[in-house]
């Protein structure tokens, strides 16, 4: 590991220890989480526009671009490791393969869903990822969600439906792909969260293994879905310098997004990340209206307001629950201190020499 540490007194202060110290400070962590969420939203909106430019102006193959993003993420993680931002933790490769395969399935099925459905149908079915995440975590991982939090899903799904209902057409094949994409995406998000707890690792330690495996999985899928040597494929075109620069830029942004996604899911929950996804969708629709000549019918505006209200309610209820949990923990700590003090007093009454011995040990 590259020794980029400063010394404070006799203790080395590395970037990794700085991140750990931030996580141990609950008040700073809340501000830190908000900053990462805002960064993820900004980066995600940026990469949507960048990807759109890559597809529109250069007709770059979709899944190949995804593979390039994970290649950039892999090299980005290697650089972070070299700089000492995180330490590599040994993990069983067999346990990492399912996460990488589900990611590959998520990408392939999402593309097939978009190909066989209208955008409205795709968005409406995609919104079902949120309740699916709740269901998976409740049944298989014994996670509990309050009734208030569960109810916030209703206005969000209703809002997404109102935004997208102008472009809804159902067909059996499209619905099948979209439904499979919801299940696989939900499973992927839940596993990203659970594996960080199972392996006692950070988001970057997990992504260090998952990024190259995902690049390989997507690379295998490309062989079946995109022509590598024919026109439109990676090696079938002579790409201009502008195209290569823009593709590389999307790779750098994708690296930052992937790190933030893993961090958000690992330090909050898959459900919170889903709420961020709904927020990004609403901001994208609103941005299209403000920045481009896209119409915004009254029903869509109502949908945006409804979705925003659900996200605000979710945030309020989650913060209230977190504050209540902190209060309970503080009460438990005070009780433990009081019981310890009472125990010492009882011990001193029984035999004063015991407490004096303990005091000497504490002084030493």
GROMACS .gro file of C-alpha atoms in nm:
model
  364
    1UNK     CA    1   0.000   0.000   0.000
    2UNK     CA    2   0.143   0.341  -0.094
    3UNK     CA    3   0.256   0.520   0.223
    4UNK     CA    4   0.077   0.853   0.180
    5UNK     CA    5   0.021   0.902   0.551
    6UNK     CA    6   0.072   1.201   0.779
    7UNK     CA    7   0.176   1.157   1.136
    8UNK     CA    8  -0.017   1.316   1.421
    9UNK     CA    9   0.178   1.257   1.737
   10UNK     CA   10   0.281   0.893   1.717
   11UNK     CA   11  -0.024   0.769   1.524
   12UNK     CA   12  -0.028   0.740   1.142
   13UNK     CA   13  -0.322   0.923   0.981
   14UNK     CA   14  -0.412   0.773   0.643
   15UNK     CA   15  -0.700   0.845   0.406
   16UNK     CA   16  -0.857   0.514   0.507
   17UNK     CA   17  -0.851   0.606   0.876
   18UNK     CA   18  -1.006   0.943   0.790
   19UNK     CA   19  -1.299   0.769   0.622
   20UNK     CA   20  -1.337   0.535   0.921
   21UNK     CA   21  -1.332   0.828   1.165
   22UNK     CA   22  -1.604   1.001   0.965
   23UNK     CA   23  -1.824   0.692   0.990
   24UNK     CA   24  -1.781   0.685   1.368
   25UNK     CA   25  -1.912   1.041   1.406
   26UNK     CA   26  -2.293   1.016   1.375
   27UNK     CA   27  -2.358   1.389   1.332
   28UNK     CA   28  -2.091   1.427   1.064
   29UNK     CA   29  -2.206   1.102   0.902
   30UNK     CA   30  -2.553   1.245   0.839
   31UNK     CA   31  -2.399   1.544   0.662
   32UNK     CA   32  -2.161   1.310   0.482
   33UNK     CA   33  -2.448   1.086   0.364
   34UNK     CA   34  -2.641   1.389   0.237
   35UNK     CA   35  -2.333   1.505   0.045
   36UNK     CA   36  -2.280   1.161  -0.114
   37UNK     CA   37  -2.650   1.141  -0.208
   38UNK     CA   38  -2.635   1.486  -0.370
   39UNK     CA   39  -2.314   1.392  -0.550
   40UNK     CA   40  -2.472   1.070  -0.679
   41UNK     CA   41  -2.775   1.259  -0.812
   42UNK     CA   42  -2.556   1.519  -0.985
   43UNK     CA   43  -2.325   1.258  -1.137
   44UNK     CA   44  -2.616   1.041  -1.250
   45UNK     CA   45  -2.788   1.330  -1.426
   46UNK     CA   46  -2.456   1.421  -1.589
   47UNK     CA   47  -2.388   1.071  -1.718
   48UNK     CA   48  -2.740   1.046  -1.862
   49UNK     CA   49  -2.667   1.349  -2.080
   50UNK     CA   50  -2.317   1.223  -2.165
   51UNK     CA   51  -2.441   0.875  -2.257
   52UNK     CA   52  -2.718   1.028  -2.466
   53UNK     CA   53  -2.458   1.228  -2.657
   54UNK     CA   54  -2.246   0.913  -2.710
   55UNK     CA   55  -2.544   0.721  -2.848
   56UNK     CA   56  -2.693   1.009  -3.050
   57UNK     CA   57  -2.385   1.158  -3.213
   58UNK     CA   58  -2.150   0.860  -3.235
   59UNK     CA   59  -2.388   0.556  -3.225
   60UNK     CA   60  -2.162   0.382  -2.976
   61UNK     CA   61  -2.280   0.030  -2.876
   62UNK     CA   62  -2.476   0.031  -2.549
   63UNK     CA   63  -2.345  -0.274  -2.365
   64UNK     CA   64  -1.988  -0.209  -2.479
   65UNK     CA   65  -2.012   0.131  -2.312
   66UNK     CA   66  -2.127  -0.040  -1.991
   67UNK     CA   67  -1.829  -0.276  -2.004
   68UNK     CA   68  -1.595   0.021  -2.056
   69UNK     CA   69  -1.747   0.187  -1.751
   70UNK     CA   70  -1.660  -0.115  -1.539
   71UNK     CA   71  -1.311  -0.131  -1.686
   72UNK     CA   72  -1.261   0.232  -1.581
   73UNK     CA   73  -1.403   0.147  -1.238
   74UNK     CA   74  -1.155  -0.141  -1.207
   75UNK     CA   75  -0.859   0.084  -1.287
   76UNK     CA   76  -1.001   0.353  -1.059
   77UNK     CA   77  -1.012   0.107  -0.769
   78UNK     CA   78  -0.652   0.005  -0.839
   79UNK     CA   79  -0.547   0.371  -0.822
   80UNK     CA   80  -0.740   0.419  -0.495
   81UNK     CA   81  -0.570   0.112  -0.351
   82UNK     CA   82  -0.229   0.246  -0.456
   83UNK     CA   83  -0.304   0.580  -0.289
   84UNK     CA   84  -0.399   0.406   0.034
   85UNK     CA   85  -0.764   0.517   0.029
   86UNK     CA   86  -0.868   0.163   0.123
   87UNK     CA   87  -0.700  -0.163   0.213
   88UNK     CA   88  -0.772  -0.480   0.016
   89UNK     CA   89  -0.961  -0.741   0.215
   90UNK     CA   90  -0.953  -1.108   0.117
   91UNK     CA   91  -1.296  -1.234   0.009
   92UNK     CA   92  -1.407  -1.568  -0.137
   93UNK     CA   93  -1.438  -1.537  -0.515
   94UNK     CA   94  -1.728  -1.783  -0.519
   95UNK     CA   95  -1.933  -1.542  -0.306
   96UNK     CA   96  -1.857  -1.249  -0.539
   97UNK     CA   97  -1.962  -1.420  -0.862
   98UNK     CA   98  -2.341  -1.411  -0.785
   99UNK     CA   99  -2.330  -1.031  -0.735
  100UNK     CA  100  -2.146  -0.986  -1.064
  101UNK     CA  101  -2.383  -1.220  -1.249
  102UNK     CA  102  -2.692  -1.040  -1.114
  103UNK     CA  103  -2.543  -0.710  -1.226
  104UNK     CA  104  -2.487  -0.851  -1.574
  105UNK     CA  105  -2.845  -0.981  -1.572
  106UNK     CA  106  -2.970  -0.643  -1.457
  107UNK     CA  107  -2.793  -0.468  -1.748
  108UNK     CA  108  -2.904  -0.719  -2.012
  109UNK     CA  109  -3.265  -0.740  -1.891
  110UNK     CA  110  -3.292  -0.361  -1.856
  111UNK     CA  111  -3.173  -0.318  -2.216
  112UNK     CA  112  -3.417  -0.583  -2.336
  113UNK     CA  113  -3.696  -0.416  -2.139
  114UNK     CA  114  -3.621  -0.080  -2.303
  115UNK     CA  115  -3.601  -0.246  -2.643
  116UNK     CA  116  -3.938  -0.424  -2.611
  117UNK     CA  117  -4.134  -0.164  -2.413
  118UNK     CA  118  -4.224   0.201  -2.444
  119UNK     CA  119  -4.039   0.435  -2.206
  120UNK     CA  120  -4.357   0.482  -2.002
  121UNK     CA  121  -4.411   0.110  -1.956
  122UNK     CA  122  -4.045   0.064  -1.867
  123UNK     CA  123  -4.056   0.336  -1.598
  124UNK     CA  124  -4.381   0.215  -1.442
  125UNK     CA  125  -4.268  -0.146  -1.407
  126UNK     CA  126  -3.921  -0.031  -1.295
  127UNK     CA  127  -4.087   0.156  -1.006
  128UNK     CA  128  -4.189  -0.183  -0.866
  129UNK     CA  129  -3.823  -0.239  -0.770
  130UNK     CA  130  -3.891  -0.047  -0.446
  131UNK     CA  131  -4.161  -0.279  -0.305
  132UNK     CA  132  -3.966  -0.577  -0.438
  133UNK     CA  133  -3.661  -0.470  -0.233
  134UNK     CA  134  -3.879  -0.440   0.077
  135UNK     CA  135  -4.023  -0.786   0.013
  136UNK     CA  136  -3.683  -0.952  -0.039
  137UNK     CA  137  -3.528  -0.795   0.269
  138UNK     CA  138  -3.830  -0.880   0.483
  139UNK     CA  139  -3.866  -1.245   0.376
  140UNK     CA  140  -3.505  -1.354   0.329
  141UNK     CA  141  -3.306  -1.124   0.557
  142UNK     CA  142  -3.556  -1.058   0.839
  143UNK     CA  143  -3.542  -0.681   0.791
  144UNK     CA  144  -3.830  -0.483   0.935
  145UNK     CA  145  -3.984  -0.165   0.794
  146UNK     CA  146  -4.235   0.053   0.977
  147UNK     CA  147  -4.585   0.092   0.834
  148UNK     CA  148  -4.518   0.462   0.771
  149UNK     CA  149  -4.213   0.384   0.559
  150UNK     CA  150  -4.401   0.118   0.362
  151UNK     CA  151  -4.689   0.357   0.293
  152UNK     CA  152  -4.453   0.613   0.135
  153UNK     CA  153  -4.409   0.368  -0.154
  154UNK     CA  154  -4.773   0.427  -0.259
  155UNK     CA  155  -4.749   0.797  -0.359
  156UNK     CA  156  -4.414   0.729  -0.529
  157UNK     CA  157  -4.554   0.452  -0.752
  158UNK     CA  158  -4.871   0.655  -0.821
  159UNK     CA  159  -4.656   0.956  -0.912
  160UNK     CA  160  -4.436   0.752  -1.148
  161UNK     CA  161  -4.752   0.615  -1.312
  162UNK     CA  162  -4.892   0.968  -1.364
  163UNK     CA  163  -4.562   1.085  -1.515
  164UNK     CA  164  -4.535   0.787  -1.751
  165UNK     CA  165  -4.898   0.700  -1.833
  166UNK     CA  166  -4.892   0.894  -2.163
  167UNK     CA  167  -4.666   0.630  -2.314
  168UNK     CA  168  -4.795   0.297  -2.182
  169UNK     CA  169  -4.834  -0.007  -2.407
  170UNK     CA  170  -4.813  -0.362  -2.275
  171UNK     CA  171  -4.699  -0.675  -2.456
  172UNK     CA  172  -4.618  -1.018  -2.312
  173UNK     CA  173  -4.250  -1.024  -2.410
  174UNK     CA  174  -4.184  -0.669  -2.289
  175UNK     CA  175  -4.359  -0.724  -1.956
  176UNK     CA  176  -4.167  -1.050  -1.908
  177UNK     CA  177  -3.831  -0.879  -1.960
  178UNK     CA  178  -3.930  -0.582  -1.743
  179UNK     CA  179  -4.055  -0.805  -1.458
  180UNK     CA  180  -3.738  -1.015  -1.468
  181UNK     CA  181  -3.531  -0.695  -1.463
  182UNK     CA  182  -3.715  -0.578  -1.149
  183UNK     CA  183  -3.644  -0.905  -0.966
  184UNK     CA  184  -3.277  -0.924  -1.067
  185UNK     CA  185  -3.217  -0.553  -0.995
  186UNK     CA  186  -3.376  -0.584  -0.651
  187UNK     CA  187  -3.167  -0.891  -0.573
  188UNK     CA  188  -2.850  -0.714  -0.686
  189UNK     CA  189  -2.917  -0.409  -0.467
  190UNK     CA  190  -3.002  -0.622  -0.163
  191UNK     CA  191  -2.688  -0.833  -0.206
  192UNK     CA  192  -2.466  -0.524  -0.235
  193UNK     CA  193  -2.597  -0.422   0.106
  194UNK     CA  194  -2.595  -0.764   0.270
  195UNK     CA  195  -2.250  -0.868   0.145
  196UNK     CA  196  -2.089  -0.560   0.300
  197UNK     CA  197  -2.229  -0.672   0.633
  198UNK     CA  198  -2.150  -1.040   0.576
  199UNK     CA  199  -1.785  -0.979   0.485
  200UNK     CA  200  -1.746  -0.684   0.724
  201UNK     CA  201  -1.605  -0.479   0.438
  202UNK     CA  202  -1.640  -0.127   0.303
  203UNK     CA  203  -1.807  -0.029  -0.023
  204UNK     CA  204  -1.471   0.017  -0.195
  205UNK     CA  205  -1.340  -0.319  -0.075
  206UNK     CA  206  -1.646  -0.491  -0.224
  207UNK     CA  207  -1.639  -0.291  -0.548
  208UNK     CA  208  -1.267  -0.376  -0.588
  209UNK     CA  209  -1.367  -0.738  -0.654
  210UNK     CA  210  -1.703  -0.683  -0.820
  211UNK     CA  211  -1.597  -0.434  -1.089
  212UNK     CA  212  -1.359  -0.662  -1.287
  213UNK     CA  213  -1.594  -0.960  -1.254
  214UNK     CA  214  -1.884  -0.750  -1.383
  215UNK     CA  215  -1.673  -0.627  -1.675
  216UNK     CA  216  -1.604  -0.990  -1.769
  217UNK     CA  217  -1.972  -1.086  -1.736
  218UNK     CA  218  -2.088  -0.795  -1.953
  219UNK     CA  219  -1.809  -0.875  -2.200
  220UNK     CA  220  -1.946  -1.228  -2.239
  221UNK     CA  221  -2.299  -1.090  -2.291
  222UNK     CA  222  -2.167  -0.855  -2.562
  223UNK     CA  223  -2.061  -1.157  -2.768
  224UNK     CA  224  -2.429  -1.254  -2.798
  225UNK     CA  225  -2.598  -0.915  -2.824
  226UNK     CA  226  -2.357  -0.679  -3.003
  227UNK     CA  227  -2.145  -0.734  -3.317
  228UNK     CA  228  -1.782  -0.667  -3.225
  229UNK     CA  229  -1.635  -0.671  -3.577
  230UNK     CA  230  -1.935  -0.559  -3.782
  231UNK     CA  231  -2.048  -0.202  -3.838
  232UNK     CA  232  -2.179  -0.055  -3.515
  233UNK     CA  233  -1.958  -0.277  -3.303
  234UNK     CA  234  -1.654  -0.177  -3.098
  235UNK     CA  235  -1.402  -0.286  -3.361
  236UNK     CA  236  -1.626  -0.235  -3.663
  237UNK     CA  237  -1.599   0.145  -3.666
  238UNK     CA  238  -1.313   0.392  -3.681
  239UNK     CA  239  -1.404   0.607  -3.381
  240UNK     CA  240  -1.313   0.975  -3.388
  241UNK     CA  241  -1.100   1.143  -3.120
  242UNK     CA  242  -1.410   1.327  -2.992
  243UNK     CA  243  -1.593   0.997  -2.947
  244UNK     CA  244  -1.302   0.841  -2.757
  245UNK     CA  245  -1.265   1.145  -2.532
  246UNK     CA  246  -1.637   1.150  -2.451
  247UNK     CA  247  -1.648   0.774  -2.389
  248UNK     CA  248  -1.346   0.807  -2.158
  249UNK     CA  249  -1.517   1.093  -1.974
  250UNK     CA  250  -1.825   0.878  -1.917
  251UNK     CA  251  -1.594   0.607  -1.779
  252UNK     CA  252  -1.448   0.847  -1.520
  253UNK     CA  253  -1.796   0.964  -1.416
  254UNK     CA  254  -1.918   0.602  -1.404
  255UNK     CA  255  -1.634   0.516  -1.164
  256UNK     CA  256  -1.745   0.792  -0.927
  257UNK     CA  257  -2.109   0.685  -0.958
  258UNK     CA  258  -2.032   0.318  -0.887
  259UNK     CA  259  -1.835   0.408  -0.574
  260UNK     CA  260  -2.118   0.633  -0.452
  261UNK     CA  261  -2.382   0.366  -0.526
  262UNK     CA  262  -2.199   0.102  -0.324
  263UNK     CA  263  -2.139   0.352  -0.045
  264UNK     CA  264  -2.506   0.461  -0.035
  265UNK     CA  265  -2.644   0.105  -0.035
  266UNK     CA  266  -2.389  -0.013   0.222
  267UNK     CA  267  -2.423   0.282   0.461
  268UNK     CA  268  -2.797   0.345   0.425
  269UNK     CA  269  -3.008   0.076   0.257
  270UNK     CA  270  -3.122  -0.047  -0.085
  271UNK     CA  271  -3.457   0.119  -0.017
  272UNK     CA  272  -3.294   0.460   0.033
  273UNK     CA  273  -3.101   0.413  -0.290
  274UNK     CA  274  -3.431   0.339  -0.469
  275UNK     CA  275  -3.572   0.666  -0.336
  276UNK     CA  276  -3.270   0.845  -0.480
  277UNK     CA  277  -3.344   0.673  -0.813
  278UNK     CA  278  -3.702   0.805  -0.813
  279UNK     CA  279  -3.571   1.152  -0.728
  280UNK     CA  280  -3.332   1.137  -1.025
  281UNK     CA  281  -3.616   1.036  -1.257
  282UNK     CA  282  -3.830   1.332  -1.145
  283UNK     CA  283  -3.537   1.570  -1.181
  284UNK     CA  284  -3.468   1.435  -1.531
  285UNK     CA  285  -3.829   1.498  -1.640
  286UNK     CA  286  -3.825   1.844  -1.480
  287UNK     CA  287  -3.487   1.922  -1.638
  288UNK     CA  288  -3.618   1.821  -1.980
  289UNK     CA  289  -3.898   2.074  -1.936
  290UNK     CA  290  -3.671   2.355  -1.809
  291UNK     CA  291  -3.372   2.304  -2.040
  292UNK     CA  292  -3.532   2.164  -2.354
  293UNK     CA  293  -3.863   2.229  -2.533
  294UNK     CA  294  -4.022   1.921  -2.378
  295UNK     CA  295  -4.390   1.965  -2.289
  296UNK     CA  296  -4.500   1.909  -1.929
  297UNK     CA  297  -4.873   1.829  -1.911
  298UNK     CA  298  -5.064   1.898  -1.590
  299UNK     CA  299  -5.095   1.526  -1.516
  300UNK     CA  300  -4.717   1.482  -1.535
  301UNK     CA  301  -4.665   1.784  -1.309
  302UNK     CA  302  -4.907   1.626  -1.060
  303UNK     CA  303  -4.708   1.302  -1.086
  304UNK     CA  304  -4.381   1.483  -1.010
  305UNK     CA  305  -4.536   1.656  -0.707
  306UNK     CA  306  -4.684   1.326  -0.584
  307UNK     CA  307  -4.353   1.143  -0.621
  308UNK     CA  308  -4.164   1.423  -0.447
  309UNK     CA  309  -4.414   1.414  -0.160
  310UNK     CA  310  -4.355   1.041  -0.115
  311UNK     CA  311  -3.977   1.090  -0.113
  312UNK     CA  312  -4.004   1.375   0.139
  313UNK     CA  313  -4.228   1.165   0.365
  314UNK     CA  314  -3.985   0.872   0.343
  315UNK     CA  315  -3.694   1.099   0.438
  316UNK     CA  316  -3.889   1.248   0.730
  317UNK     CA  317  -3.999   0.912   0.869
  318UNK     CA  318  -3.653   0.754   0.832
  319UNK     CA  319  -3.484   1.046   1.008
  320UNK     CA  320  -3.744   1.036   1.286
  321UNK     CA  321  -3.684   0.662   1.331
  322UNK     CA  322  -3.306   0.712   1.334
  323UNK     CA  323  -3.339   0.987   1.598
  324UNK     CA  324  -3.561   0.760   1.808
  325UNK     CA  325  -3.307   0.479   1.779
  326UNK     CA  326  -3.027   0.714   1.888
  327UNK     CA  327  -3.233   0.822   2.189
  328UNK     CA  328  -3.291   0.458   2.285
  329UNK     CA  329  -2.918   0.385   2.256
  330UNK     CA  330  -2.836   0.690   2.468
  331UNK     CA  331  -3.083   0.576   2.736
  332UNK     CA  332  -2.930   0.227   2.732
  333UNK     CA  333  -2.582   0.375   2.773
  334UNK     CA  334  -2.697   0.590   3.066
  335UNK     CA  335  -2.857   0.286   3.228
  336UNK     CA  336  -2.537   0.087   3.182
  337UNK     CA  337  -2.329   0.366   3.343
  338UNK     CA  338  -2.575   0.394   3.632
  339UNK     CA  339  -2.572   0.017   3.689
  340UNK     CA  340  -2.193   0.011   3.682
  341UNK     CA  341  -2.178   0.293   3.935
  342UNK     CA  342  -2.429   0.116   4.158
  343UNK     CA  343  -2.229  -0.207   4.133
  344UNK     CA  344  -1.913  -0.027   4.244
  345UNK     CA  345  -2.096   0.131   4.537
  346UNK     CA  346  -2.231  -0.207   4.647
  347UNK     CA  347  -1.888  -0.363   4.609
  348UNK     CA  348  -1.729  -0.083   4.815
  349UNK     CA  349  -1.982  -0.138   5.094
  350UNK     CA  350  -1.910  -0.511   5.090
  351UNK     CA  351  -1.531  -0.476   5.083
  352UNK     CA  352  -1.370  -0.129   5.043
  353UNK     CA  353  -1.040  -0.291   4.942
  354UNK     CA  354  -1.194  -0.417   4.615
  355UNK     CA  355  -1.280  -0.071   4.488
  356UNK     CA  356  -0.941   0.066   4.586
  357UNK     CA  357  -0.772  -0.212   4.389
  358UNK     CA  358  -0.989  -0.134   4.085
  359UNK     CA  359  -0.903   0.237   4.113
  360UNK     CA  360  -0.532   0.157   4.117
  361UNK     CA  361  -0.574  -0.054   3.805
  362UNK     CA  362  -0.755   0.231   3.632
  363UNK     CA  363  -0.475   0.474   3.726
  364UNK     CA  364  -0.217   0.241   3.579
   0.00000   0.00000   0.00000
